Coordinates of C-alpha atoms in Angstrom, one line a residue:
M1349 CA 85.8 2.8 27.6
S1350 CA 83.7 0.1 29.5
D1351 CA 81.8 -2.6 27.4
S1352 CA 79.1 -2.5 30.1
I1353 CA 75.8 -0.8 29.4
S1354 CA 73.4 0.9 31.6
R1355 CA 70.0 -0.3 32.5
R1356 CA 68.3 2.5 30.6
D1357 CA 70.3 1.4 27.4
A1358 CA 69.2 -2.2 27.7
V1359 CA 65.5 -1.3 28.2
K1360 CA 65.9 1.0 25.1
R1361 CA 67.4 -1.8 23.2
L1362 CA 64.9 -4.4 24.1
G1363 CA 62.2 -2.0 23.3
A1364 CA 63.4 -1.2 20.0
A1365 CA 63.9 -5.0 19.2
G1366 CA 60.4 -5.8 20.2
V1367 CA 58.8 -2.9 18.1
G1368 CA 61.0 -4.1 15.1
A1369 CA 59.6 -7.7 15.6
L1370 CA 56.1 -6.5 15.9
V1371 CA 56.4 -4.3 12.9
G1372 CA 58.1 -7.0 10.9
A1373 CA 55.3 -9.5 11.7
R1374 CA 52.8 -7.0 10.8
L1375 CA 54.3 -6.2 7.5
H1376 CA 54.7 -10.0 6.8
R1377 CA 51.0 -10.4 7.5
L1378 CA 49.9 -7.4 5.3
A1379 CA 52.2 -8.5 2.4
P1380 CA 50.1 -9.8 -0.5
P1381 CA 50.4 -13.6 -1.0
G1382 CA 52.6 -14.8 -3.7
F1383 CA 51.4 -15.2 -7.2
R1384 CA 51.5 -19.1 -7.7
V1385 CA 51.2 -20.6 -11.3
A1386 CA 51.8 -24.4 -11.9
G1387 CA 53.8 -24.8 -8.5
H1388 CA 55.8 -21.7 -8.9
D1389 CA 56.0 -18.1 -7.6
A1390 CA 55.6 -16.2 -10.8
E1391 CA 55.6 -12.7 -12.3
V1392 CA 53.6 -11.3 -15.1
L1393 CA 55.3 -9.2 -17.9
V1394 CA 53.2 -7.2 -20.3
S1395 CA 54.5 -5.8 -23.5
T1396 CA 53.0 -3.6 -26.4
V1397 CA 53.4 -5.1 -29.8
S1398 CA 51.0 -2.7 -31.4
D1399 CA 47.8 -0.9 -30.6
D1400 CA 46.0 -4.3 -31.3
T1401 CA 48.3 -6.9 -29.9
V1402 CA 49.6 -7.4 -26.4
R1403 CA 52.3 -10.0 -25.2
I1404 CA 51.9 -11.6 -21.9
I1405 CA 54.8 -13.5 -20.4
V1406 CA 54.3 -15.5 -17.0
R1407 CA 57.6 -16.7 -15.7
P1408 CA 59.0 -18.1 -12.5
I1409 CA 60.8 -15.6 -10.4
A1410 CA 63.2 -18.1 -8.5
P1411 CA 66.9 -17.6 -9.2
G1412 CA 68.1 -19.5 -12.2
A1413 CA 64.4 -20.1 -13.4
P1414 CA 64.1 -20.5 -17.0
R1415 CA 63.2 -17.5 -19.2
V1416 CA 61.5 -17.5 -22.6
A1417 CA 63.9 -19.2 -25.2
D1418 CA 64.7 -17.9 -28.6
T1419 CA 63.1 -20.6 -30.8
G1420 CA 63.3 -18.7 -34.1
A1421 CA 59.5 -18.6 -34.4
L1422 CA 59.4 -14.9 -33.7
A1423 CA 59.9 -12.3 -36.3
R1424 CA 62.5 -10.7 -33.9
D1425 CA 63.5 -10.9 -30.3
P1426 CA 62.2 -9.2 -28.4
V1427 CA 58.8 -8.6 -29.9
G1428 CA 57.2 -5.8 -28.2
R1429 CA 58.1 -3.2 -25.5
V1430 CA 57.6 -3.9 -21.9
V1431 CA 55.1 -1.6 -20.3
G1432 CA 54.5 -3.4 -17.0
D1433 CA 55.9 -5.9 -14.6
M1434 CA 53.5 -7.4 -11.9
R1435 CA 56.3 -8.8 -9.6
D1436 CA 56.2 -6.1 -6.8
A1437 CA 52.6 -5.0 -7.3
A1438 CA 49.5 -5.9 -5.2
L1439 CA 46.7 -7.8 -6.8
P1440 CA 44.5 -7.0 -8.7
W1441 CA 47.0 -5.2 -11.0
R1442 CA 46.1 -3.4 -14.1
V1443 CA 48.3 -2.0 -16.9
R1444 CA 47.6 -0.2 -20.2
A1445 CA 49.2 -1.7 -23.5
G1446 CA 48.3 0.1 -26.7
N1447 CA 44.6 0.1 -27.1
L1448 CA 44.2 -2.7 -24.6
T1449 CA 44.3 -3.2 -20.9
V1450 CA 45.6 -6.2 -19.1
D1451 CA 44.3 -7.2 -15.6
V1452 CA 46.0 -9.7 -13.5
S1453 CA 44.0 -11.1 -10.5
D1454 CA 44.4 -13.9 -7.8
G1455 CA 40.9 -14.6 -7.2
P1456 CA 40.3 -16.4 -9.6
R1457 CA 43.8 -16.5 -10.8
A1458 CA 43.6 -15.1 -14.3
V1459 CA 45.1 -12.7 -16.8
R1460 CA 42.3 -10.6 -18.6
V1461 CA 42.6 -8.5 -21.7
F1462 CA 40.0 -5.8 -22.4
D1463 CA 39.5 -3.4 -25.2
T1464 CA 39.0 0.4 -25.2
S1465 CA 35.3 0.0 -24.6
G1466 CA 35.9 -2.3 -21.5
A1467 CA 34.6 -5.4 -23.3
L1468 CA 36.6 -8.7 -22.5
V1469 CA 38.8 -9.8 -25.4
Q1470 CA 40.3 -12.9 -23.8
A1471 CA 40.7 -14.4 -20.3
L1472 CA 43.6 -16.8 -19.5
G1473 CA 42.8 -18.9 -16.6
L1474 CA 45.9 -20.1 -14.5
D1475 CA 46.2 -22.6 -11.7
A1476 CA 48.3 -22.5 -8.7
D1477 CA 49.3 -26.1 -9.0
S1478 CA 48.3 -27.4 -12.5
P1479 CA 50.3 -26.6 -15.7
E1480 CA 47.0 -26.3 -17.8
V1481 CA 46.0 -22.9 -19.2
T1482 CA 42.3 -22.1 -19.9
F1483 CA 41.2 -19.5 -22.4
S1484 CA 37.9 -18.0 -23.6
L1485 CA 36.4 -19.5 -26.7
G1486 CA 33.2 -17.4 -27.2
T1487 CA 30.4 -18.7 -29.2
G1488 CA 31.6 -18.3 -32.7
P1489 CA 33.8 -20.7 -34.9
I1490 CA 37.4 -21.2 -34.1
L1491 CA 39.8 -21.0 -37.1
G1492 CA 43.6 -21.4 -37.4
M1493 CA 45.8 -24.0 -35.7
G1494 CA 47.8 -24.7 -38.9
E1495 CA 47.5 -27.2 -41.9
G1496 CA 45.4 -30.3 -41.6
G1497 CA 42.7 -31.6 -39.0
P1498 CA 39.0 -30.6 -38.8
Q1499 CA 38.0 -28.2 -41.6
F1500 CA 37.4 -25.4 -40.8
D1501 CA 35.9 -24.7 -37.4
R1502 CA 38.1 -26.3 -34.7
R1503 CA 35.4 -25.9 -32.1
G1504 CA 34.7 -29.3 -30.5
S1505 CA 37.8 -31.0 -31.3
K1506 CA 41.0 -32.1 -29.4
D1507 CA 44.2 -31.8 -31.1
P1508 CA 47.5 -33.1 -29.8
M1509 CA 49.3 -30.7 -32.2
I1510 CA 51.6 -33.6 -33.6
N1511 CA 53.3 -32.7 -36.7
G1512 CA 53.2 -35.5 -39.4
Q1513 CA 51.1 -37.7 -41.7
G1514 CA 49.3 -39.8 -38.9
G1515 CA 46.0 -38.8 -37.4
Y1516 CA 42.8 -37.0 -38.6
Q1517 CA 41.7 -38.2 -41.9
L1518 CA 44.9 -38.3 -43.9
A1519 CA 43.4 -39.4 -47.2
T1520 CA 41.1 -36.3 -47.5
H1521 CA 42.8 -33.8 -45.4
G1522 CA 46.6 -34.4 -45.9
T1523 CA 49.4 -34.0 -43.4
R1524 CA 49.1 -32.2 -40.1
A1525 CA 51.3 -29.0 -39.7
P1526 CA 50.2 -27.5 -36.4
I1527 CA 50.6 -23.9 -35.3
Q1528 CA 49.5 -22.7 -32.0
W1529 CA 47.5 -19.7 -33.5
L1530 CA 43.7 -19.5 -32.8
I1531 CA 41.5 -17.1 -34.5
G1532 CA 38.1 -16.4 -32.7
T1533 CA 35.6 -14.9 -35.3
E1534 CA 34.1 -12.9 -32.6
G1535 CA 37.1 -10.5 -32.5
W1536 CA 40.2 -12.1 -31.0
A1537 CA 43.3 -14.2 -31.8
L1538 CA 45.7 -16.0 -29.7
F1539 CA 49.3 -17.2 -30.4
I1540 CA 51.0 -19.3 -27.7
H1541 CA 54.7 -19.0 -28.4
Q1542 CA 55.8 -21.1 -25.5
P1543 CA 55.2 -23.9 -24.3
Y1544 CA 54.2 -26.4 -26.8
G1545 CA 51.2 -28.6 -26.0
A1546 CA 47.8 -30.0 -26.9
F1547 CA 44.5 -28.1 -27.2
D1548 CA 41.1 -29.2 -26.0
L1549 CA 38.3 -27.2 -27.6
T1550 CA 35.3 -29.4 -26.6
G1551 CA 34.1 -27.7 -23.5
E1552 CA 32.9 -24.0 -22.8
R1553 CA 36.4 -22.9 -22.4
G1554 CA 39.5 -24.1 -24.3
V1555 CA 42.2 -25.9 -22.3
F1556 CA 45.9 -25.8 -23.4
A1557 CA 48.1 -28.6 -21.8
P1558 CA 51.9 -28.2 -22.2
A1559 CA 53.4 -31.4 -23.8
H1560 CA 55.9 -32.0 -20.8
G1561 CA 54.1 -30.5 -18.0
D1562 CA 56.3 -27.5 -18.1
A1563 CA 53.8 -24.5 -18.0
L1564 CA 56.3 -21.8 -17.3
P1565 CA 57.6 -19.7 -18.9
L1566 CA 54.3 -19.0 -20.6
D1567 CA 54.5 -16.6 -23.7
V1568 CA 51.1 -15.7 -25.2
F1569 CA 50.2 -12.9 -27.7
V1570 CA 46.6 -11.7 -27.6
V1571 CA 45.1 -9.7 -30.7
A1572 CA 41.9 -7.8 -30.5
S1573 CA 40.2 -7.1 -33.8
R1574 CA 37.2 -8.1 -35.8
D1575 CA 39.0 -7.4 -39.1
P1576 CA 40.6 -10.6 -40.7
Q1577 CA 43.1 -8.4 -42.5
T1578 CA 44.2 -6.8 -39.3
I1579 CA 44.3 -10.2 -37.5
M1580 CA 46.6 -11.7 -40.2
R1581 CA 48.7 -8.5 -40.3
E1582 CA 49.5 -8.9 -36.6
Y1583 CA 50.3 -12.6 -37.0
A1584 CA 52.9 -11.5 -39.5
R1585 CA 54.0 -8.8 -37.0
I1586 CA 54.6 -11.5 -34.6
T1587 CA 56.0 -14.3 -36.5
G1588 CA 57.3 -12.6 -39.6
F1589 CA 56.0 -12.2 -43.2
V1590 CA 56.0 -15.2 -45.6
E1591 CA 59.2 -15.2 -47.5
L1592 CA 58.9 -15.2 -51.4
P1593 CA 59.8 -18.7 -52.6
P1594 CA 62.8 -18.9 -55.1
R1595 CA 61.8 -18.9 -58.8
W1596 CA 62.8 -22.5 -59.4
A1597 CA 60.4 -23.7 -56.8
L1598 CA 57.7 -22.4 -58.9
G1599 CA 58.9 -24.6 -61.9
Y1600 CA 58.2 -28.2 -62.8
Q1601 CA 59.4 -30.7 -60.2
Q1602 CA 59.9 -34.4 -61.1
S1603 CA 59.4 -36.7 -58.4
H1604 CA 60.7 -40.4 -58.1
R1605 CA 59.2 -43.3 -56.2
T1606 CA 61.4 -46.0 -57.5
L1607 CA 64.9 -46.0 -58.7
A1608 CA 67.0 -48.9 -60.3
G1609 CA 70.3 -47.6 -59.8
R1610 CA 72.7 -44.9 -60.5
E1611 CA 72.4 -45.1 -64.2
E1612 CA 68.6 -44.5 -64.2
V1613 CA 69.0 -41.6 -61.8
M1614 CA 71.5 -39.9 -64.3
A1615 CA 69.7 -41.1 -67.4
I1616 CA 66.3 -39.4 -66.3
A1617 CA 68.2 -36.0 -65.9
R1618 CA 69.9 -36.4 -69.2
T1619 CA 66.5 -37.3 -71.0
M1620 CA 64.9 -34.2 -69.5
R1621 CA 67.6 -32.0 -71.0
E1622 CA 68.0 -33.9 -74.4
K1623 CA 64.3 -33.6 -75.1
R1624 CA 64.1 -30.0 -73.9
L1625 CA 61.5 -30.8 -71.3
P1626 CA 61.4 -28.0 -68.8
C1627 CA 62.1 -29.2 -65.3
D1628 CA 63.8 -27.2 -62.5
T1629 CA 63.8 -29.9 -59.6
L1630 CA 64.3 -33.7 -59.2
I1631 CA 62.8 -35.1 -56.1
Y1632 CA 64.0 -38.3 -54.5
L1633 CA 61.6 -40.0 -52.0
G1634 CA 62.7 -41.9 -48.9
T1635 CA 62.8 -45.7 -49.0
D1636 CA 59.8 -46.0 -46.9
F1637 CA 57.7 -44.5 -49.8
C1638 CA 59.2 -46.8 -52.3
P1639 CA 61.4 -50.0 -52.8
A1640 CA 64.6 -48.1 -53.3
G1641 CA 64.6 -44.4 -52.7
W1642 CA 67.5 -42.0 -51.9
N1643 CA 68.2 -43.1 -48.3
T1644 CA 68.2 -46.5 -46.7
H1645 CA 65.3 -46.0 -44.5
N1646 CA 62.7 -43.4 -43.5
G1647 CA 64.3 -40.8 -41.1
E1648 CA 67.9 -41.4 -42.1
F1649 CA 70.2 -39.0 -43.8
T1650 CA 72.5 -41.7 -45.3
W1651 CA 72.5 -42.5 -49.0
H1652 CA 71.1 -45.6 -50.7
P1653 CA 74.5 -47.4 -51.8
V1654 CA 73.0 -48.7 -55.0
N1655 CA 71.0 -45.5 -56.2
F1656 CA 73.7 -43.0 -54.9
P1657 CA 77.0 -44.9 -54.7
D1658 CA 78.9 -41.5 -55.2
P1659 CA 76.5 -38.9 -54.2
G1660 CA 78.8 -36.0 -54.1
P1661 CA 79.7 -36.1 -57.9
M1662 CA 76.1 -37.2 -58.7
I1663 CA 74.7 -33.9 -57.1
E1664 CA 77.4 -31.9 -58.8
A1665 CA 76.4 -33.4 -62.1
L1666 CA 72.9 -32.6 -61.6
H1667 CA 73.7 -29.1 -60.6
A1668 CA 75.9 -28.6 -63.7
E1669 CA 72.7 -29.4 -65.6
H1670 CA 70.9 -26.7 -63.7
F1671 CA 68.7 -29.1 -61.7
K1672 CA 67.9 -28.6 -57.9
V1673 CA 67.8 -31.7 -56.0
V1674 CA 65.2 -32.2 -53.2
L1675 CA 65.3 -35.2 -50.8
H1676 CA 62.4 -36.2 -48.9
V1677 CA 63.0 -36.7 -45.2
V1678 CA 60.5 -37.5 -42.5
L1679 CA 61.4 -37.2 -38.9
E1680 CA 59.7 -40.4 -37.6
G1681 CA 60.4 -39.5 -34.2
R1682 CA 62.4 -42.6 -33.2
T1683 CA 66.0 -42.5 -34.6
L1684 CA 68.0 -40.4 -36.9
T1685 CA 71.1 -41.8 -38.3
G1686 CA 74.0 -40.2 -40.5
R1687 CA 75.3 -36.6 -40.2
V1688 CA 74.6 -33.2 -41.6
G1689 CA 77.0 -30.5 -42.4
D1690 CA 76.7 -27.0 -43.3
P1691 CA 77.4 -26.7 -47.0
C1692 CA 78.8 -23.3 -46.7
T1693 CA 81.3 -24.1 -44.2
A1694 CA 82.1 -27.8 -44.8
P1695 CA 85.4 -28.4 -46.4
P1696 CA 85.2 -29.7 -50.0
L1697 CA 85.4 -33.6 -50.3
P1698 CA 88.1 -35.3 -51.9
S1699 CA 87.5 -37.2 -55.2
G1700 CA 85.6 -40.4 -54.8
R1701 CA 84.6 -39.7 -51.2
T1702 CA 81.0 -38.8 -49.9
R1703 CA 79.6 -36.9 -47.0
D1704 CA 76.5 -38.3 -45.3
G1705 CA 73.7 -35.9 -45.4

């Protein structure tokens, strides 16, 4: 068979190629623009957690892009049942999730949640380039955000969400233990699972700024309810119910600020038992809290060589007298020394030897 082609066939092929090019160009022009968030082409996944709670995940769609990590903060993984993925949909896009409706639009770029009456519950504002996320504050008080900080209405404050003893009115309000959980008293709650960041509640809309500029993946839970009991039930559904503390944690706990050596450590324990004083727990503070605590410096797992020259046998002796031992460790954010082993899997120590941690 000859490899040559007729003039008629050549014209047909050129015509087909031309039409294909025109159609391809037309399809390209008619395709919806990419949904850009914080510099990435992104998709939105919507999951039903319950009739009152929806989970919204905004994540990059590039190959190898990070997905929502398992941080241990959620009660289980996954939380919720996926009911919609916006990746191949034209905008605006809307999907039903329980009693809520989620609407994704690109002008302005936002994810909105509505209740069954059509009332707006929450509106997450996204930006094509910036990692910041805005959200509705309403006009009522804003509660939540964990322990410490301004009491009780958080509105009008900025919070870097730093865990520790520094910052806002330590003398009267204690340490700060932040949780990215906000409750709007007008009928909504917001839990930002990932990423971690700072909040600015001083404006008409709240602003969430990721700590390291990594906005995606964004994992947000929105709750719609005016009932405080329902709000807290949904939080427990997301993060898990509070564990009942062990019985010994409810007993008397003797704390120590200063220690004069091994003999004093053991003598205090003996005195408690000899005088039949009820005591379940012995607490030893770090050196930064007293001249000679259990470790050599705040933020270390090493043992103080004078107070605990043989920590292994000492702890065993205290356990034999039915004491629990609590060591006060503060993560100071600079350095941590020593090593920690799993007591369930670590091999037993030879007599006279100690294990850091």
